[in-house]
PDB file of C-alpha atoms in Angstrom:
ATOM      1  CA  UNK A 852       0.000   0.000   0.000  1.00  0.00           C
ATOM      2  CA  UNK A 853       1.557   3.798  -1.216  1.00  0.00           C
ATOM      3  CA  UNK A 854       1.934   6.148   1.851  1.00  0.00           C
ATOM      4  CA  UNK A 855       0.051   9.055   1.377  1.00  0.00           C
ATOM      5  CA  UNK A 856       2.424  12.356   1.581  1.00  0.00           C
ATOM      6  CA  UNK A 857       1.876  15.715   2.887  1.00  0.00           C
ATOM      7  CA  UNK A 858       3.704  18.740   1.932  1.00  0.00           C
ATOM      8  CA  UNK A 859       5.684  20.367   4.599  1.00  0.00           C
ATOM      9  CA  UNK A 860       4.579  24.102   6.014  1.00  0.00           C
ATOM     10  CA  UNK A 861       6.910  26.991   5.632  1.00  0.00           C
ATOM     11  CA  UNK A 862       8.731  27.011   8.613  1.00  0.00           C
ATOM     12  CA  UNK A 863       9.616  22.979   8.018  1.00  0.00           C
ATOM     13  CA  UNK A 864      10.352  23.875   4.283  1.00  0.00           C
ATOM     14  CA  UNK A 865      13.239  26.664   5.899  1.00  0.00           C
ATOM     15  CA  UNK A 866      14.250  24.303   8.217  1.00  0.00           C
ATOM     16  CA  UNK A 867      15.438  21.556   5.560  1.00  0.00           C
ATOM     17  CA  UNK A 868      16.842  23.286   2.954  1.00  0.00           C
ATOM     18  CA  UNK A 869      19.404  24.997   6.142  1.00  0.00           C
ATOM     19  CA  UNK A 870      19.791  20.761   6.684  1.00  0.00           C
ATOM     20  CA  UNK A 871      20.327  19.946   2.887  1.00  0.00           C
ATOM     21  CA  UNK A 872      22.470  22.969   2.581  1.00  0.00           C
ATOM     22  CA  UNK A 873      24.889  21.475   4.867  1.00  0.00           C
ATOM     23  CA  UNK A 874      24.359  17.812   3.844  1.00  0.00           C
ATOM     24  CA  UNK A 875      26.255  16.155   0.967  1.00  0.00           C
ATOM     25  CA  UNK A 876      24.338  14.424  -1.014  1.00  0.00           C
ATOM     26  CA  UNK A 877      24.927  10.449  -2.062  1.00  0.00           C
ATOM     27  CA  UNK A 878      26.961   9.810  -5.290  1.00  0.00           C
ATOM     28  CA  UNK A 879      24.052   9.763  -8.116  1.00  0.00           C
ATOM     29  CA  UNK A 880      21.622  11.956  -5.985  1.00  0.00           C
ATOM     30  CA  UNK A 881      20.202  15.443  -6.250  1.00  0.00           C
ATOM     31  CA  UNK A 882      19.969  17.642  -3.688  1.00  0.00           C
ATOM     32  CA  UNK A 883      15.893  17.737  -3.348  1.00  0.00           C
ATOM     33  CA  UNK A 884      14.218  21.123  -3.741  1.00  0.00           C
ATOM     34  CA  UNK A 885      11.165  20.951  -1.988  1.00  0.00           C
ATOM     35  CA  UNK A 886      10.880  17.814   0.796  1.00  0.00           C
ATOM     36  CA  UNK A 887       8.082  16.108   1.945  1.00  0.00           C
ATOM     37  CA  UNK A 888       7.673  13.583   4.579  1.00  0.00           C
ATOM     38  CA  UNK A 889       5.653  10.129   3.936  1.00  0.00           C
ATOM     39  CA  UNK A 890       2.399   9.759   6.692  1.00  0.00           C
ATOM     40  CA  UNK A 891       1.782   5.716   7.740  1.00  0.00           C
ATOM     41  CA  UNK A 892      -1.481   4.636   5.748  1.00  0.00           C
ATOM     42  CA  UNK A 893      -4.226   5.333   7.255  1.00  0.00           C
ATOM     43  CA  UNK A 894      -6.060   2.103   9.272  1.00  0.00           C
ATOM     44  CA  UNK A 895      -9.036   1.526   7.516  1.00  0.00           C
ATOM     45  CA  UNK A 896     -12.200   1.114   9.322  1.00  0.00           C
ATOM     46  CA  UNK A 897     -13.047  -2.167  10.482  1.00  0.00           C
ATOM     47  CA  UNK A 898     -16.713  -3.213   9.900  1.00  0.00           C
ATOM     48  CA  UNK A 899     -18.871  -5.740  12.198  1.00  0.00           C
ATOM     49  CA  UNK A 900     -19.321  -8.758  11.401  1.00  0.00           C
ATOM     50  CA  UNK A 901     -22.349  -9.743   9.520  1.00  0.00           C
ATOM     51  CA  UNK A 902     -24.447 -12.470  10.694  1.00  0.00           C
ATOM     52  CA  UNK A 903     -25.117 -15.129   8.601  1.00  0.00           C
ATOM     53  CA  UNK A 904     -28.766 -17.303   7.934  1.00  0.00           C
ATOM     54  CA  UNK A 905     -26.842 -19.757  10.768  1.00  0.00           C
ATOM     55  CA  UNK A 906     -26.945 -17.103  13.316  1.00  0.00           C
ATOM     56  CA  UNK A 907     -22.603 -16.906  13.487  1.00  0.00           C
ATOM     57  CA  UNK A 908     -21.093 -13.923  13.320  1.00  0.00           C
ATOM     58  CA  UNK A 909     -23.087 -11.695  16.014  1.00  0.00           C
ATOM     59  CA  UNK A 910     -21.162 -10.225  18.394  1.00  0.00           C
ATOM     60  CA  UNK A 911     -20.908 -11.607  21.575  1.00  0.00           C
ATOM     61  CA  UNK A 912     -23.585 -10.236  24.903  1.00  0.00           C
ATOM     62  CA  UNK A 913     -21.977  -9.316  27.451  1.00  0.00           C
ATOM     63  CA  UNK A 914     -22.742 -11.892  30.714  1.00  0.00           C
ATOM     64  CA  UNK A 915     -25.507 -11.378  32.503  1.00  0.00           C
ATOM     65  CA  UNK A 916     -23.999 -10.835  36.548  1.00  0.00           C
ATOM     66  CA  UNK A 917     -25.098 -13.638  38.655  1.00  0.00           C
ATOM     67  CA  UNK A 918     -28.416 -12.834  40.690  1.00  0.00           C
ATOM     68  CA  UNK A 919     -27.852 -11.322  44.101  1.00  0.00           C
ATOM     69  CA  UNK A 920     -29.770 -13.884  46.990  1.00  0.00           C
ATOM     70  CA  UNK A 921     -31.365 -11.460  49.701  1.00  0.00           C
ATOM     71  CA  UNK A 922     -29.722 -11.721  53.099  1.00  0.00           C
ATOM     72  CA  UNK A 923     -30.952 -14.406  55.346  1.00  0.00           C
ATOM     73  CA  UNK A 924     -33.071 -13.551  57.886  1.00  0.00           C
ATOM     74  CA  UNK A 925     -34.466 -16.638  60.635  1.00  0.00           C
ATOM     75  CA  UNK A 926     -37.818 -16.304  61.024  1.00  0.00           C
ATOM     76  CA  UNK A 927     -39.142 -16.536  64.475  1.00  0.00           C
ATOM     77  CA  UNK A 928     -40.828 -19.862  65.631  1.00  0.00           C
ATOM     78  CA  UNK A 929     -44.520 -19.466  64.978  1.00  0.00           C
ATOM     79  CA  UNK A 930     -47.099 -20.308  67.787  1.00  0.00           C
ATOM     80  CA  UNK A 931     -49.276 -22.440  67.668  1.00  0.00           C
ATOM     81  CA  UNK A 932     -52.952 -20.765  67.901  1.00  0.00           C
ATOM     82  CA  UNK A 933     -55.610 -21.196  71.014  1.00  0.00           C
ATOM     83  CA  UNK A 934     -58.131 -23.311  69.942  1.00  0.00           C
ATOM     84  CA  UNK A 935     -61.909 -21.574  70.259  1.00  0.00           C
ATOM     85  CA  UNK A 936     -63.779 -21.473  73.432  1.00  0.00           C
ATOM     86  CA  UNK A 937     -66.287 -24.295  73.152  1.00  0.00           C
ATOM     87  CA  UNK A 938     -68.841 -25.223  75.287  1.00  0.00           C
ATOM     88  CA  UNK A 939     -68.162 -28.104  78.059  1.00  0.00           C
ATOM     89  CA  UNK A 940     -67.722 -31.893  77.025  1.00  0.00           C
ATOM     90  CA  UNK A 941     -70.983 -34.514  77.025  1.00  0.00           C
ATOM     91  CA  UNK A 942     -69.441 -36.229  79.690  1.00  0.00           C
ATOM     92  CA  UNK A 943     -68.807 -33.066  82.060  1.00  0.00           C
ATOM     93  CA  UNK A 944     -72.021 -32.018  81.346  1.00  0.00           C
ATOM     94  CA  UNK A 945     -74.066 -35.121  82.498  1.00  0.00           C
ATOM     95  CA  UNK A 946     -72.306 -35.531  85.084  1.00  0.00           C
ATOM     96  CA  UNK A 947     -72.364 -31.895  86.615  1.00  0.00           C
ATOM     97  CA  UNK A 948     -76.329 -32.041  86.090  1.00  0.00           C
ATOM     98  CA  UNK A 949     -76.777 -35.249  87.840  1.00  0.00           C
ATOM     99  CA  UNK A 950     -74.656 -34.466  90.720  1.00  0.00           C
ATOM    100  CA  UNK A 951     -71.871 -37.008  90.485  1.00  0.00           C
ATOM    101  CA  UNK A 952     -69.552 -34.308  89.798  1.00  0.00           C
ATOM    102  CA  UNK A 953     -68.987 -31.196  91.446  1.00  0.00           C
ATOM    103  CA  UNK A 954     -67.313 -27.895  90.537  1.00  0.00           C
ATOM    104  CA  UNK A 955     -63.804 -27.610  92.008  1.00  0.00           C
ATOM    105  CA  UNK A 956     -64.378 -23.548  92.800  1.00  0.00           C
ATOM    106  CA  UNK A 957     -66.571 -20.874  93.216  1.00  0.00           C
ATOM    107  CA  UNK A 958     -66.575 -17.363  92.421  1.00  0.00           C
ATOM    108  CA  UNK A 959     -69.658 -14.863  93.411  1.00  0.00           C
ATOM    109  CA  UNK A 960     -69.341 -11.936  91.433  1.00  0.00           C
ATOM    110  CA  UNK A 961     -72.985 -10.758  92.844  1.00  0.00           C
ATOM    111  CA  UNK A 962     -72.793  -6.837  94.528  1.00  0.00           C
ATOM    112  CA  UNK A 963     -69.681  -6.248  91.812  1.00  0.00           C
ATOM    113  CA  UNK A 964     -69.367  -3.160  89.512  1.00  0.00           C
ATOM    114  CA  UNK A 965     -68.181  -3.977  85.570  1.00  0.00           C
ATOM    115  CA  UNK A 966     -64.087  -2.803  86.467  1.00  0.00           C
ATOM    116  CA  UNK A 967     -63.912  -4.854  90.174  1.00  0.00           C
ATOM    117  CA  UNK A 968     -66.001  -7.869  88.779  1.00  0.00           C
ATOM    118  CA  UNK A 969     -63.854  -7.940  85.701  1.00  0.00           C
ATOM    119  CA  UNK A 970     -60.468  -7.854  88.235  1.00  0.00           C
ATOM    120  CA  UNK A 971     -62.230 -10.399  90.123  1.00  0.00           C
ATOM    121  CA  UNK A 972     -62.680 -13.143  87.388  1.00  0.00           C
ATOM    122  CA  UNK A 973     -59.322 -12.697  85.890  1.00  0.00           C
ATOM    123  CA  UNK A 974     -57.655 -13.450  89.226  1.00  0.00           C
ATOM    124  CA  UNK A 975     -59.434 -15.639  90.619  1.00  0.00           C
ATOM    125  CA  UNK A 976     -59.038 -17.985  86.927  1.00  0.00           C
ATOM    126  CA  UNK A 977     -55.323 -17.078  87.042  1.00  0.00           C
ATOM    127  CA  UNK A 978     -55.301 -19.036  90.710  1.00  0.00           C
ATOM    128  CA  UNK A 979     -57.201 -21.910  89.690  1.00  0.00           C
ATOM    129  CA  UNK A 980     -54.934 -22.492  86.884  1.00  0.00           C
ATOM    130  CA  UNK A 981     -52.229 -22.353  89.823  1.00  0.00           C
ATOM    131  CA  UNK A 982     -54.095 -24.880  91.333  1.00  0.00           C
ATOM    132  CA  UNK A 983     -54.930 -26.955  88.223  1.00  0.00           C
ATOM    133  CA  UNK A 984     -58.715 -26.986  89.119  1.00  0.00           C
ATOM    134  CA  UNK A 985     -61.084 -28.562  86.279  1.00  0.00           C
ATOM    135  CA  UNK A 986     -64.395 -27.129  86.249  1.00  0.00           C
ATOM    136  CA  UNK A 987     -65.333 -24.064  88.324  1.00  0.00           C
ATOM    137  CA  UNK A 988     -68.101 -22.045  88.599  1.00  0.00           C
ATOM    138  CA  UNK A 989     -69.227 -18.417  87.938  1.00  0.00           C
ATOM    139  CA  UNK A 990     -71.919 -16.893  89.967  1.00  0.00           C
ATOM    140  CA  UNK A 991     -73.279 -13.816  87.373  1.00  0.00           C
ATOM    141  CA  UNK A 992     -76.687 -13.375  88.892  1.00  0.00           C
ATOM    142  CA  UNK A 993     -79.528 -13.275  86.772  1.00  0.00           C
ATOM    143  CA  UNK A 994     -80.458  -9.534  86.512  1.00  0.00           C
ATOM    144  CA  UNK A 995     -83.463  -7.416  86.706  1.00  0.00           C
ATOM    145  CA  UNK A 996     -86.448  -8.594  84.328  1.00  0.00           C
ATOM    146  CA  UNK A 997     -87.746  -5.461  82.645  1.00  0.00           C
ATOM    147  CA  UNK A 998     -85.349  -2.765  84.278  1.00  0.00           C
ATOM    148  CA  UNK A 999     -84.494  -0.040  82.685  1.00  0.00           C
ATOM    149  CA  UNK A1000     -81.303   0.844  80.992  1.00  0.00           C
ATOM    150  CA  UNK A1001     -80.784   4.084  83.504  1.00  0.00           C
ATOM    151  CA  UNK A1002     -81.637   4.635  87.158  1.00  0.00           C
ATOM    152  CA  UNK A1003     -84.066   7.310  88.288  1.00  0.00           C
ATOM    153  CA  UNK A1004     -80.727   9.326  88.905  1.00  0.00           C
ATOM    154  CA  UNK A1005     -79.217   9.082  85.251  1.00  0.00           C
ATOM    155  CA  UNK A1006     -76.950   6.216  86.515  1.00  0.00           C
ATOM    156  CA  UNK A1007     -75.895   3.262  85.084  1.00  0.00           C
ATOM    157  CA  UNK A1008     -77.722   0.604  86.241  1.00  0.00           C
ATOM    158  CA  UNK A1009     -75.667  -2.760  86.035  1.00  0.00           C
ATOM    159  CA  UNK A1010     -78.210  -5.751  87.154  1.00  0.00           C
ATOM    160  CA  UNK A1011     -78.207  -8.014  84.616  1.00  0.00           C
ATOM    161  CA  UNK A1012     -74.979  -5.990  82.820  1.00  0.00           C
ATOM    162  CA  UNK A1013     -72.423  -9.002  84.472  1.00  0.00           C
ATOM    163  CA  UNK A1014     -74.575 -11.817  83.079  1.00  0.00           C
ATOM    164  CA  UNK A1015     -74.204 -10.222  79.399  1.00  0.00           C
ATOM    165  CA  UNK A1016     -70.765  -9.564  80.214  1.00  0.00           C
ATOM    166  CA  UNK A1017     -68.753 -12.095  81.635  1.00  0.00           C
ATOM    167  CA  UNK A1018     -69.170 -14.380  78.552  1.00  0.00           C
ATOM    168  CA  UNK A1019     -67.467 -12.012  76.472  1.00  0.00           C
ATOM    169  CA  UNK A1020     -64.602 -11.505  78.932  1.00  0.00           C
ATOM    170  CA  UNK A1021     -64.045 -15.240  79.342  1.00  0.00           C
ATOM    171  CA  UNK A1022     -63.343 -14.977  75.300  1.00  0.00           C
ATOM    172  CA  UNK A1023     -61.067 -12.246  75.814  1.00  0.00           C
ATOM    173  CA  UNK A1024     -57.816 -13.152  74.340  1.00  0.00           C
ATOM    174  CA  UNK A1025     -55.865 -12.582  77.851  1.00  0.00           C
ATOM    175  CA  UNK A1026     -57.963 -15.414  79.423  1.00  0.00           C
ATOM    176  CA  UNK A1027     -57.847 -17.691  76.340  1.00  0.00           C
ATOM    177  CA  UNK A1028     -54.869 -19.383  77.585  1.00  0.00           C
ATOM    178  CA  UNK A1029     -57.044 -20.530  80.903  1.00  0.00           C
ATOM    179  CA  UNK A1030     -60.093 -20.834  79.853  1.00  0.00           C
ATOM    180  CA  UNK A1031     -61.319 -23.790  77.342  1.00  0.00           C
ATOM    181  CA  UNK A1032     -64.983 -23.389  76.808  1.00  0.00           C
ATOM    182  CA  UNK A1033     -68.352 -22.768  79.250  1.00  0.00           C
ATOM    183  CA  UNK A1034     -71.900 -22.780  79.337  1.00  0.00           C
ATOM    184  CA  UNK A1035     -74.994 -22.258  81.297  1.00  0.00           C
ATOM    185  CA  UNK A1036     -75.036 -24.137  84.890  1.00  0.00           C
ATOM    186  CA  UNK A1037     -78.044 -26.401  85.975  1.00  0.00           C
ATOM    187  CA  UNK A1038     -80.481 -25.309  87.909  1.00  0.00           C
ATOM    188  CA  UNK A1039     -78.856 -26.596  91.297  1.00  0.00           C
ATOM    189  CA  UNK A1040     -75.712 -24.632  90.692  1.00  0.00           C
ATOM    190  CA  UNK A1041     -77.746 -21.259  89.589  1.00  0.00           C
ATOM    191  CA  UNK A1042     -79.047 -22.092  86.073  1.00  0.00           C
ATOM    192  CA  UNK A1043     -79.555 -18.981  84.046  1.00  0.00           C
ATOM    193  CA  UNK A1044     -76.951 -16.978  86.803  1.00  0.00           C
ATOM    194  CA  UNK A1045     -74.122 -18.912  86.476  1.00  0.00           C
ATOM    195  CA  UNK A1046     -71.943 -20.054  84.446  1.00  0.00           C
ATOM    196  CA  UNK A1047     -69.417 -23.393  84.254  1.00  0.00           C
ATOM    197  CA  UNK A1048     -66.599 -22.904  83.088  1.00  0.00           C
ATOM    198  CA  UNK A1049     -63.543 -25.288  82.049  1.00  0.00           C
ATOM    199  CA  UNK A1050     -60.164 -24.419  82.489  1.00  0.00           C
ATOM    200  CA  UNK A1051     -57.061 -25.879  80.893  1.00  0.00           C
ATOM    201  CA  UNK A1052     -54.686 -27.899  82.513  1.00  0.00           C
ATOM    202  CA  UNK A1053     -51.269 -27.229  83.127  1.00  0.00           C
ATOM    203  CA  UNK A1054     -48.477 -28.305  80.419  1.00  0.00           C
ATOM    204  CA  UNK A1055     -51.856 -28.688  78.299  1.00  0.00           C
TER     205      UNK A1055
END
């Protein structure tokens, strides 16, 4: 391939002739006029390859990085959930109404405002789970029939308010873990005034 040459400005022109001046030239050879200096070719520009009906040629895709695993973190033991209050077991229930079974403990909440009957039942479950006692019985009362909502002084009147209440306490998550199921006592232990109520054992 012919080098392409450029011709040299003026100040490299003055420059060589003061060098040929004071050169001697080969035997056979002319002192040049005008000099010029030869340039490398050029690279030509290289061209992709072209991909073929095979599918060679393309260029190469970069690697993919390999995917990052999120950091490890234990998850803590689950617990197993507390079953639903039920109501007491055939047996229990037979036996309790025919007498050949009595309650282990007894709790009167009668004379008792909502706050001091509430404190009441949760303590008094909390020992008989100390105790490991079985059955035990709630004393609610059964209310006034047909009294009003409100005393004759605008206040609160509560007969009848622990009966409707206590059931939904004793399904209160912070006495699930003592309390299995209940129901309404016989008529010997109180009937519509009382309630039995089952407690779990311990290391049950």
């Amino acid at each position: 391939m012919s080098r392409r040459r450029r011709t040299l400005s003026t100040e490299e022109q003055r420059l060589w002739a003061h060098v040929a001046r004071h050169v001697k030239p080969l035997p056979g050879r002319d002192r040049p006029e005008e000099a010029s200096v030869a340039l490398p070719p050029a690279p030509e520009p290289s061209m992709p390859p072209m991909p073929d009906a095979s599918g060679k040629g393309k260029p190469a895709r970069p690697a993919k990085p390999p995917p990052t695993l999120p950091p490890y973190r234990p998850q803590p033991p689950s617990v197993p959930a507390t079953p639903p209050v039920s109501g007491l077991e055939r047996r229990e229930r037979v036996a309790l109404r025919r007498g050949s079974r009595r309650v282990e403990a007894v709790l009167d909440l009668h004379g008792m405002r909502q706050a001091e009957a509430q404190g009441a039942l949760i303590r008094f479950l909390q020992q008989c789970r100390t105790m490991d006692r079985g059955i035990v019985l709630i004393i609610t009362g059964k209310g006034g029939v047909g009294v009003p909502e409100h005393g004759p002084f605008g206040a609160g009147d509560e007969r009848g308010v622990l009966r409707r209440q206590v059931p939904h306490w004793l399904r209160a998550p912070d006495l699930r873990p003592f309390v299995v199921g209940f129901e309404e006592a016989s008529l010997r232990d109180g009937g519509a005034g009382a309630l039995y109520v089952r407690l779990r054992r311990r290391g049950k």
